[in-house]
Amino acid sequence: MTADPDIVLSAHDIVKTYGATHALKGVNFEIRRGKVTTLFGENGAGKSTLMKILSGVTVPTSGDIVLDGEKVVFSSTVDARDRGVSIIHQELSLAPNMSVRDNIFLGRELRGATGVDDAEEARQTAGLMRELEEDIDPLTLVEELRLGQQQIVEIARALSVNARILIMDEPTSALSASEVEVLFKVIRDLTSRGVSIVYISHHLEEALQITDYAVVLRDGAITATAEARDIDLQWIVQNMVGDHYDRGSPPTGYAFGDVALSVRDVCVEDKAKGALLVDHLSLDVRAGEIVCIYGLMGAGRTELLEAIAGRVPLASGAVRLHGSDLAGLSIAARIARGLVLVPEDRQRDGLVQTMSVGENLSLASISSFVRGMLTSRPRERALVESAIRNVHIKTAGGGAPIGSLSGGNQQKVVIGKMLATGPTAILLDEPSRGIDIGAKSEVFRLLGEKAAQGLAVVYSTSEVQECLSVAHRIVVMRKGRISATFGPDVSKEEIMAASGEAVTC
Ligand SMILES: Nc1ncnc2c1ncn2[C@@H]1O[C@H](COP(=O)(O)OP(=O)(O)OP(=O)(O)O)[C@@H](O)[C@H]1O
Ligand SMILES: [Mg+2]
């Protein structure tokens, strides 16, 4: 059907509807041999839906897929994989209680003379880990790995099938800068061998480095395409969200209140290694103040926030909320007192997949609706509706299953859920992960608004630009300690230098 030999796969007039939702409205899309085609678009634009169709996860409502000039219908992911199309999913799909090796070979075990050839599988797994420059033993259980390492395993699994077309849906959302660099090296190696890549990311600058062809999807339709050499970041932002994008600035015009959250000399231990992940750290945050914690992956940011929220034990030190010591209080008790955490791994820790959007949103606030045996439905409904509005969740309504939301919109549910509890101090671990650039500025704007009303905000980020969006104070963490503290007028380079990162820009 297609005459251009460089186009390995093309999609024609793809329509996908879910009930009343038109996820894709007649999309034409081409994948070029040995090139990286990047799909940009807001949360809910239809990126994952299109990729799921091209990899056999789901079928289109109408439209055709042409592979090597021939019309194909993928009946399953195995069918697509057999024809050379492999996908790295946005939501990690690993079995947590199985080893790295067993996850990589799940469903396509290598057979030897006497059954599954465990040793060969382990050897190949070790080879993949070497290629990805990740020091992970093939026999480690996936649940013992940090989120970024799990993402690496997901990538390794996709690489192991030697696909001709490799789709990467947000492969780097939890990776460190150096892990991203390695992945990009691997991608360049693959494309030089003729493998075609489709890449999706909300890290726009990063994605632009690897892109050959850029495609922008908006509300289920393609609105712009270009060769990467002809475009810049501004072009992407403009085509994704239009003119209304605002990077944000710290809220002003009010005085901070008393110290809301006080962290004193806190240590968190890595028992297995006998090392300190958080090393005698102290930090005070006043009511109304927004503090950003910047650091590289492994600097101890997640551990610090989890320790404050009561998810991991303190080896020593104390955490106080409005002057009262939180020692011994459970996570739920801390929430009831006004301290909440939006966790890093929102898929696993933040959402109940069997529940609706509304149930997930109101879950953490449930005690405020329960009067004896009765739940106040109207109050719950009002909370759900305002949460959907506040964090701009794109959903058919509060009754929709959580799984029907796009990845980024699921993330917004967790943020909305925690804000709905009416906290006086909120901790957010990488709040913008998986969230599009427009929604990101909305979330930061909302945090600014709440801070002006007295909320103490602490958020962590590994994107230096995000430190400058709303924070009054920027705290840099390095090896479990605070290595520098800055005001909002600091430069990106100063922040990066304090984190131990090589400053290249
Ligand atoms: N299984 C489903 N049931 C109902 N609606 C769905 C389902 N999957 C996706 N949708 C809807 O289709 C639209 C496109 O979603 P999709 O996941 O493709 O977005 P996306 O561009 O990948 O966004 P993100 O950047 O947040 O990952 C959204 O409105 C979403 O709610
Ligand atoms: Mg998606």
Coordinates of C-alpha atoms and ligand atoms in Angstrom, one line a residue:
M1 CA 0.0 0.0 0.0
T2 CA 2.8 2.4 0.8
A3 CA 5.6 2.9 -1.7
D4 CA 8.1 4.5 0.6
P5 CA 10.6 1.8 1.6
D6 CA 11.7 3.9 4.6
I7 CA 8.3 3.6 6.2
V8 CA 8.2 0.3 8.1
L9 CA 4.8 0.7 9.6
S10 CA 2.0 3.1 8.9
A11 CA -1.4 3.6 10.5
H12 CA -4.3 4.9 8.5
D13 CA -7.4 6.7 9.8
I14 CA -7.2 5.1 13.2
V15 CA -10.3 5.7 15.3
K16 CA -10.7 4.5 18.8
T17 CA -13.7 5.1 21.0
Y18 CA -14.3 4.0 24.5
G19 CA -18.1 4.5 25.0
A20 CA -18.6 8.3 24.6
T21 CA -14.8 9.0 24.7
H22 CA -13.2 9.5 21.3
A23 CA -9.6 8.7 22.2
L24 CA -8.4 8.7 18.6
K25 CA -10.3 10.6 15.8
G26 CA -8.8 9.3 12.6
V27 CA -5.0 9.3 13.0
N28 CA -2.4 8.8 10.3
F29 CA 1.0 7.9 11.6
E30 CA 4.2 6.6 10.1
I31 CA 7.2 4.9 11.6
R32 CA 10.5 5.2 9.7
R33 CA 13.2 2.6 9.5
G34 CA 16.2 3.3 11.8
K35 CA 14.7 6.6 13.1
V36 CA 13.3 7.8 16.3
T37 CA 9.7 9.1 15.9
T38 CA 8.6 11.0 19.0
L39 CA 5.0 11.5 19.9
F40 CA 4.3 14.6 22.0
G41 CA 0.9 15.5 23.5
E42 CA -0.9 16.5 26.7
N43 CA -2.2 13.9 29.2
G44 CA -5.1 12.1 27.6
A45 CA -4.2 13.2 24.1
G46 CA -4.3 9.6 22.9
K47 CA -0.6 8.7 22.7
S48 CA -0.7 5.4 24.7
T49 CA -3.9 4.4 23.0
L50 CA -2.3 4.7 19.6
M51 CA 0.8 2.8 20.8
K52 CA -1.4 0.1 22.3
I53 CA -3.1 -0.3 18.9
L54 CA 0.3 -0.5 17.1
S55 CA 1.5 -3.2 19.5
G56 CA -1.5 -5.5 19.6
V57 CA -2.6 -4.6 23.2
T58 CA -5.9 -3.3 21.8
V59 CA -7.7 -3.1 18.5
P60 CA -8.8 0.1 16.7
T61 CA -12.5 0.8 16.3
S62 CA -11.7 1.4 12.7
G63 CA -8.7 2.0 10.5
D64 CA -5.8 0.0 9.1
I65 CA -2.2 -0.9 10.1
V66 CA 0.2 -1.5 7.3
L67 CA 3.5 -3.3 8.1
D68 CA 6.1 -3.6 5.4
G69 CA 3.5 -2.7 2.8
E70 CA 1.1 -5.3 3.9
K71 CA -2.1 -4.8 5.9
V72 CA -2.0 -6.5 9.3
V73 CA -4.4 -7.1 12.2
F74 CA -2.6 -7.8 15.5
S75 CA -4.6 -10.2 17.5
S76 CA -2.4 -9.9 20.7
T77 CA 0.9 -8.5 21.9
V78 CA 2.4 -11.9 21.3
D79 CA 1.2 -11.7 17.7
A80 CA 2.7 -8.2 17.3
R81 CA 5.9 -9.3 19.0
D82 CA 6.2 -12.2 16.6
R83 CA 6.1 -9.7 13.7
G84 CA 8.8 -7.6 15.3
V85 CA 6.8 -4.9 17.3
S86 CA 7.6 -4.6 21.0
I87 CA 6.4 -2.1 23.6
I88 CA 7.7 -0.7 26.9
H89 CA 4.6 0.3 28.8
Q90 CA 4.1 3.6 30.6
E91 CA 2.7 1.7 33.6
L92 CA 5.2 -0.9 34.8
S93 CA 3.9 -4.4 34.1
L94 CA 6.4 -6.4 36.1
A95 CA 5.6 -9.1 38.6
P96 CA 7.0 -7.7 41.9
N97 CA 7.5 -11.0 43.6
M98 CA 9.5 -12.6 40.8
S99 CA 13.1 -12.2 40.0
V100 CA 14.5 -9.8 37.3
R101 CA 15.4 -12.9 35.2
D102 CA 12.0 -14.5 35.5
N103 CA 10.3 -11.3 34.6
I104 CA 12.4 -10.8 31.5
F105 CA 11.6 -14.3 30.2
L106 CA 8.1 -14.7 31.5
G107 CA 5.9 -16.4 28.9
R108 CA 8.8 -17.2 26.6
E109 CA 11.1 -19.2 28.8
L110 CA 14.3 -20.6 27.2
R111 CA 14.1 -24.4 27.0
G112 CA 17.1 -26.7 27.5
A113 CA 17.3 -30.4 27.5
T114 CA 15.8 -30.7 31.0
G115 CA 13.2 -28.0 31.1
V116 CA 13.7 -24.2 31.5
D117 CA 17.3 -23.2 31.1
D118 CA 17.6 -21.0 34.1
A119 CA 21.3 -20.5 33.7
E120 CA 21.1 -19.3 30.1
E121 CA 18.3 -17.0 31.1
A122 CA 20.4 -15.6 33.9
R123 CA 23.4 -15.2 31.6
Q124 CA 21.3 -13.3 29.0
T125 CA 19.8 -11.1 31.7
A126 CA 23.2 -10.3 33.0
G127 CA 24.2 -9.3 29.5
L128 CA 21.3 -7.0 29.2
M129 CA 22.1 -5.4 32.5
R130 CA 25.6 -4.8 31.3
E131 CA 24.4 -3.2 28.1
L132 CA 22.2 -0.9 30.2
E133 CA 25.1 -0.3 32.6
E134 CA 22.9 -1.2 35.6
D135 CA 24.4 -3.2 38.4
I136 CA 21.5 -5.6 39.1
D137 CA 21.8 -9.2 40.0
P138 CA 19.4 -11.2 37.7
L139 CA 18.1 -13.1 40.7
T140 CA 17.0 -10.0 42.7
L141 CA 13.3 -9.8 43.3
V142 CA 11.7 -6.9 41.4
E143 CA 10.0 -5.5 44.5
E144 CA 13.5 -4.9 46.0
L145 CA 14.4 -2.5 43.2
R146 CA 13.8 1.2 43.2
L147 CA 11.4 2.5 40.7
G148 CA 14.0 3.6 38.2
Q149 CA 15.7 0.2 38.3
Q150 CA 12.3 -1.5 37.6
Q151 CA 12.0 0.8 34.6
I152 CA 15.4 -0.5 33.4
V153 CA 14.2 -4.1 33.8
E154 CA 11.1 -3.2 31.7
I155 CA 13.4 -1.8 29.1
A156 CA 15.7 -4.8 29.2
R157 CA 12.7 -7.1 28.6
A158 CA 11.7 -5.2 25.5
L159 CA 15.3 -5.2 24.2
S160 CA 15.5 -9.0 24.8
V161 CA 13.1 -9.8 22.1
N162 CA 15.1 -8.1 19.4
A163 CA 12.3 -6.1 17.9
R164 CA 12.4 -4.3 14.6
I165 CA 10.0 -1.7 16.0
L166 CA 10.4 -0.7 19.6
I167 CA 7.8 1.5 21.2
M168 CA 8.8 3.3 24.4
D169 CA 6.0 4.9 26.3
E170 CA 7.6 7.2 28.9
P171 CA 10.6 5.0 29.4
T172 CA 12.6 7.6 31.4
S173 CA 10.0 8.9 33.9
A174 CA 11.9 7.5 36.9
L175 CA 15.4 7.3 35.5
S176 CA 18.4 9.3 36.7
A177 CA 20.2 11.6 34.2
S178 CA 23.0 9.0 33.8
E179 CA 20.6 6.2 33.2
V180 CA 18.9 8.3 30.6
E181 CA 22.2 8.8 28.9
V182 CA 22.8 5.1 28.8
L183 CA 19.4 4.5 27.4
F184 CA 20.0 7.1 24.6
K185 CA 23.3 5.4 23.8
V186 CA 21.4 2.1 23.5
I187 CA 18.7 3.8 21.3
R188 CA 21.4 5.2 19.0
D189 CA 22.9 1.8 18.7
L190 CA 19.6 0.2 17.9
T191 CA 18.7 2.8 15.2
S192 CA 22.1 2.4 13.6
R193 CA 21.2 -1.2 13.2
G194 CA 17.9 -0.3 11.5
V195 CA 15.6 -0.7 14.5
S196 CA 12.8 1.9 14.5
I197 CA 11.8 3.6 17.7
V198 CA 8.7 5.3 18.7
Y199 CA 9.3 7.5 21.8
I200 CA 6.9 9.2 24.2
S201 CA 7.9 11.5 27.0
H202 CA 6.8 14.5 29.0
H203 CA 10.5 15.4 29.5
L204 CA 10.4 17.5 26.4
E205 CA 14.0 18.8 26.3
E206 CA 15.3 15.4 26.9
A207 CA 13.1 13.8 24.2
L208 CA 14.2 16.4 21.7
Q209 CA 17.8 15.2 22.0
I210 CA 16.9 11.8 20.7
T211 CA 14.2 12.7 18.2
D212 CA 14.5 12.4 14.4
Y213 CA 10.8 13.1 13.7
A214 CA 8.3 14.9 16.0
V215 CA 4.6 14.3 15.9
V216 CA 2.1 16.2 18.1
L217 CA -1.1 14.6 19.1
R218 CA -3.9 16.8 20.5
D219 CA -7.3 15.6 21.6
G220 CA -7.0 12.4 19.5
A221 CA -5.9 14.1 16.3
I222 CA -2.4 14.8 14.9
T223 CA -1.9 18.6 14.8
A224 CA 1.7 18.9 13.7
T225 CA 4.6 16.9 12.4
A226 CA 8.2 18.0 11.7
E227 CA 11.8 16.9 11.4
A228 CA 13.6 17.4 14.6
R229 CA 16.3 19.6 13.0
D230 CA 13.6 22.1 12.0
I231 CA 12.0 22.6 15.4
D232 CA 12.8 23.6 19.0
L233 CA 11.3 23.3 22.5
Q234 CA 9.1 26.3 21.9
W235 CA 7.6 24.6 18.8
I236 CA 6.6 21.6 20.8
V237 CA 5.1 23.5 23.7
Q238 CA 3.2 25.8 21.3
N239 CA 1.7 22.8 19.4
M240 CA 1.0 20.9 22.6
V241 CA -0.7 23.5 24.7
G242 CA -0.9 26.7 22.7
D243 CA -0.2 30.1 24.1
H244 CA -1.5 29.7 27.6
Y245 CA 1.6 28.1 29.0
D246 CA 3.1 29.8 32.1
R247 CA 6.2 28.6 33.9
G248 CA 5.0 30.0 37.2
S249 CA 6.7 31.9 40.0
P250 CA 6.6 31.7 43.8
P251 CA 3.5 33.1 45.3
T252 CA 4.1 36.5 47.1
G253 CA 2.2 39.1 49.0
Y254 CA 1.8 37.3 52.3
A255 CA 3.9 36.5 55.4
F256 CA 4.8 33.0 56.3
G257 CA 3.2 31.6 59.5
D258 CA 4.9 29.6 62.3
V259 CA 7.0 26.5 61.6
A260 CA 4.5 23.9 60.4
L261 CA 6.9 21.0 59.8
S262 CA 10.1 20.6 61.7
V263 CA 12.6 17.9 60.8
R264 CA 15.4 17.5 63.4
D265 CA 18.6 15.6 62.9
V266 CA 16.8 12.8 61.1
C267 CA 18.7 9.6 60.0
V268 CA 17.3 6.9 57.8
E269 CA 19.2 3.7 57.5
D270 CA 19.7 1.2 54.6
K271 CA 19.9 -1.8 56.8
A272 CA 21.1 -4.2 54.1
K273 CA 24.1 -2.0 53.3
G274 CA 24.5 -0.5 56.8
A275 CA 24.6 2.9 55.3
L276 CA 22.7 6.1 56.0
L277 CA 20.3 7.2 53.2
V278 CA 19.4 10.3 55.2
D279 CA 22.2 11.6 57.3
H280 CA 21.4 13.8 60.3
L281 CA 19.2 16.1 58.3
S282 CA 17.3 19.1 59.7
L283 CA 14.8 21.3 57.9
D284 CA 12.0 23.7 59.1
V285 CA 9.1 24.6 56.8
R286 CA 6.8 27.4 57.8
A287 CA 3.0 27.6 57.1
G288 CA 2.7 29.1 53.6
E289 CA 6.2 28.3 52.5
I290 CA 7.1 26.2 49.5
V291 CA 10.3 24.3 49.7
C292 CA 11.8 22.4 46.8
I293 CA 14.2 19.5 47.4
Y294 CA 16.5 19.0 44.4
G295 CA 18.9 16.1 44.1
L296 CA 20.1 13.4 41.9
M297 CA 18.6 9.9 42.0
G298 CA 19.8 8.3 45.1
A299 CA 20.5 11.5 47.0
G300 CA 18.0 10.4 49.7
R301 CA 15.0 12.6 48.8
T302 CA 12.4 9.8 48.6
E303 CA 13.7 8.3 51.9
L304 CA 13.5 11.7 53.6
L305 CA 9.9 12.3 52.5
E306 CA 8.9 8.8 53.3
A307 CA 10.4 9.1 56.8
I308 CA 8.5 12.3 57.5
A309 CA 5.3 10.7 56.4
G310 CA 5.9 7.6 58.5
R311 CA 6.4 5.1 55.7
V312 CA 9.9 4.3 56.8
P313 CA 11.3 4.3 60.3
L314 CA 13.7 7.0 61.6
A315 CA 17.0 5.6 62.8
S316 CA 17.3 8.7 64.9
G317 CA 16.0 12.3 65.1
A318 CA 12.5 13.7 65.3
V319 CA 9.7 15.0 63.1
R320 CA 7.3 17.6 64.5
L321 CA 4.1 19.0 63.1
H322 CA 3.0 22.3 64.6
G323 CA 5.2 21.5 67.5
S324 CA 4.0 18.1 68.3
D325 CA 6.2 15.0 67.9
L326 CA 5.0 12.5 65.4
A327 CA 7.0 9.6 66.8
G328 CA 5.1 6.3 66.8
L329 CA 2.2 7.7 64.7
S330 CA 1.0 5.6 61.7
I331 CA 0.6 7.1 58.2
A332 CA -3.2 7.4 58.7
A333 CA -2.7 9.1 62.0
R334 CA -0.4 11.6 60.4
I335 CA -2.9 12.2 57.6
A336 CA -5.6 12.9 60.2
R337 CA -3.3 15.5 61.8
G338 CA -2.8 17.2 58.5
L339 CA 0.4 15.7 57.1
V340 CA 0.2 13.9 53.7
L341 CA 2.6 12.5 51.2
V342 CA 2.0 12.1 47.4
P343 CA 4.4 9.2 46.8
E344 CA 6.9 8.6 44.0
D345 CA 5.4 5.4 42.8
R346 CA 1.8 6.5 42.4
Q347 CA 0.6 3.5 40.5
R348 CA 1.5 1.1 43.2
D349 CA 1.2 3.2 46.4
G350 CA -1.4 5.8 45.5
L351 CA -4.3 4.1 43.7
V352 CA -6.7 1.2 44.1
Q353 CA -7.1 -0.1 40.6
T354 CA -10.4 -1.8 41.2
M355 CA -12.0 1.4 42.3
S356 CA -13.5 4.3 40.4
V357 CA -11.9 7.8 40.0
G358 CA -14.3 9.2 42.6
E359 CA -13.7 6.4 45.2
N360 CA -9.9 6.8 44.8
L361 CA -10.2 10.6 45.2
S362 CA -12.3 10.4 48.4
L363 CA -10.5 7.4 49.9
A364 CA -8.1 9.3 52.1
S365 CA -10.8 11.7 53.3
I366 CA -13.3 9.1 54.0
S367 CA -13.4 9.8 57.8
S368 CA -14.8 13.2 57.1
F369 CA -17.9 11.8 55.4
V370 CA -18.7 9.1 57.9
R371 CA -21.2 10.0 60.6
G372 CA -21.7 6.9 62.6
M373 CA -22.7 4.2 60.1
L374 CA -23.6 6.7 57.4
T375 CA -21.6 8.3 54.7
S376 CA -22.5 11.7 53.4
R377 CA -22.9 11.1 49.7
P378 CA -23.5 14.8 48.7
R379 CA -20.4 15.9 50.5
E380 CA -18.4 13.1 49.0
R381 CA -19.7 14.0 45.5
A382 CA -18.9 17.7 46.0
L383 CA -15.3 16.8 47.1
V384 CA -14.8 14.5 44.1
E385 CA -16.1 17.1 41.7
S386 CA -14.0 19.9 43.1
A387 CA -10.9 17.6 43.0
I388 CA -11.5 16.7 39.4
R389 CA -11.8 20.5 38.6
N390 CA -8.9 21.6 40.8
V391 CA -6.2 19.3 39.3
H392 CA -7.8 19.2 35.8
I393 CA -8.4 15.5 35.6
K394 CA -9.6 14.4 32.2
T395 CA -12.3 11.8 32.9
A396 CA -15.8 10.9 31.8
G397 CA -16.8 11.5 35.5
G398 CA -16.3 10.4 39.1
G399 CA -17.9 7.0 38.3
A400 CA -15.3 6.0 35.6
P401 CA -12.9 3.2 36.4
I402 CA -9.5 4.5 37.4
G403 CA -8.0 2.3 34.6
S404 CA -9.9 4.3 32.0
L405 CA -7.7 7.4 32.7
S406 CA -4.5 8.2 30.8
G407 CA -1.3 7.6 32.8
G408 CA -0.9 11.3 33.6
N409 CA -4.5 11.7 34.7
Q410 CA -4.1 8.8 37.1
Q411 CA -1.2 10.7 38.6
K412 CA -3.3 13.8 39.0
V413 CA -5.9 11.7 40.9
V414 CA -3.3 10.9 43.6
I415 CA -2.4 14.6 44.0
G416 CA -6.1 15.5 44.1
K417 CA -6.8 12.8 46.6
M418 CA -4.2 14.0 49.0
L419 CA -5.1 17.7 48.7
A420 CA -8.7 16.8 49.3
T421 CA -7.9 15.7 52.9
G422 CA -7.3 19.3 53.7
P423 CA -3.7 19.0 54.9
T424 CA -1.7 21.7 56.6
A425 CA 1.6 20.2 55.3
I426 CA 2.0 18.3 52.1
L427 CA 5.0 16.4 50.8
L428 CA 5.1 15.6 47.1
D429 CA 7.7 13.2 45.7
E430 CA 8.4 14.2 42.0
P431 CA 4.8 15.6 41.6
S432 CA 5.3 16.3 37.9
R433 CA 6.4 12.8 36.8
G434 CA 4.2 11.7 33.9
I435 CA 2.3 15.0 33.9
D436 CA 2.2 17.1 30.8
I437 CA 3.8 20.6 30.7
G438 CA 0.4 22.3 30.9
A439 CA -0.9 20.2 33.8
K440 CA 2.5 20.7 35.5
S441 CA 2.1 24.4 35.6
E442 CA -1.5 23.9 36.8
V443 CA -0.4 21.7 39.7
F444 CA 2.3 24.2 40.7
R445 CA -0.2 27.0 40.4
L446 CA -2.6 25.1 42.7
L447 CA 0.2 24.5 45.2
G448 CA 1.0 28.2 45.2
E449 CA -2.7 29.0 45.8
K450 CA -2.9 26.6 48.7
A451 CA 0.4 27.9 50.2
A452 CA -1.0 31.5 50.1
Q453 CA -3.8 30.1 52.3
G454 CA -1.3 28.7 54.8
L455 CA -0.3 25.2 53.5
A456 CA 3.3 24.2 54.0
V457 CA 4.6 22.5 50.8
V458 CA 7.7 20.4 50.3
Y459 CA 8.2 18.9 46.9
S460 CA 11.1 16.9 45.5
T461 CA 12.3 17.1 41.9
S462 CA 15.1 15.9 39.7
E463 CA 14.2 18.5 37.0
V464 CA 16.2 21.7 37.8
Q465 CA 13.8 24.0 36.0
E466 CA 11.0 22.8 38.3
C467 CA 12.9 24.2 41.3
L468 CA 12.4 27.7 39.9
S469 CA 8.7 27.4 39.2
V470 CA 7.1 28.0 42.6
A471 CA 9.6 27.4 45.4
H472 CA 10.4 30.1 47.9
R473 CA 13.5 28.1 49.0
I474 CA 15.5 25.4 47.2
V475 CA 17.3 22.8 49.3
V476 CA 19.8 20.6 47.5
M477 CA 20.4 17.1 48.8
R478 CA 23.5 15.1 48.2
K479 CA 24.3 11.8 49.8
G480 CA 21.6 12.1 52.4
R481 CA 22.6 15.6 53.5
I482 CA 21.7 19.1 52.6
S483 CA 24.5 20.4 50.5
A484 CA 23.1 23.9 49.8
T485 CA 20.1 26.1 50.3
F486 CA 19.1 28.8 47.9
G487 CA 16.4 31.5 47.4
P488 CA 14.3 31.6 44.2
D489 CA 16.7 33.9 42.3
V490 CA 19.4 31.2 42.0
S491 CA 20.6 30.0 38.6
K492 CA 20.1 26.4 37.3
E493 CA 23.8 26.0 37.1
E494 CA 24.3 26.8 40.8
I495 CA 21.6 24.3 41.8
M496 CA 23.2 21.6 39.6
A497 CA 26.7 22.2 40.9
A498 CA 25.5 21.8 44.5
S499 CA 24.0 18.5 43.7
G500 CA 27.2 17.1 42.3
E501 CA 25.9 17.0 38.8
A502 CA 28.2 17.9 35.9
V503 CA 27.0 21.3 34.6
T504 CA 27.0 21.0 30.8
C505 CA 24.7 23.9 29.8
Ligands
LIG1 N1 -9.6 1.5 28.8 C1 -10.1 2.8 28.6 N2 -11.4 3.0 28.9 C2 -12.0 4.2 28.7 N3 -11.3 5.3 28.3 C3 -10.0 5.1 28.0 C4 -9.3 3.9 28.2 N4 -8.0 4.0 27.8 C5 -7.9 5.3 27.5 N5 -9.0 6.0 27.6 C6 -9.2 7.4 27.3 O1 -8.7 7.7 26.1 C7 -8.1 9.0 26.1 C8 -6.6 8.9 25.7 O2 -5.9 8.2 26.7 P1 -4.3 7.8 26.5 O3 -4.0 6.9 27.6 O4 -4.1 7.4 25.1 O5 -3.6 9.3 26.7 P2 -2.0 9.7 26.7 O6 -1.8 10.6 25.6 O7 -1.2 8.4 26.7 O8 -1.9 10.5 28.1 P3 -0.7 10.5 29.2 O9 0.3 11.5 28.8 O10 -1.4 11.0 30.4 O11 -0.2 9.1 29.3 C9 -8.3 9.6 27.5 O12 -9.4 10.4 27.5 C10 -8.5 8.3 28.3 O13 -9.3 8.6 29.5
MG2 MG 0.0 7.6 28.1

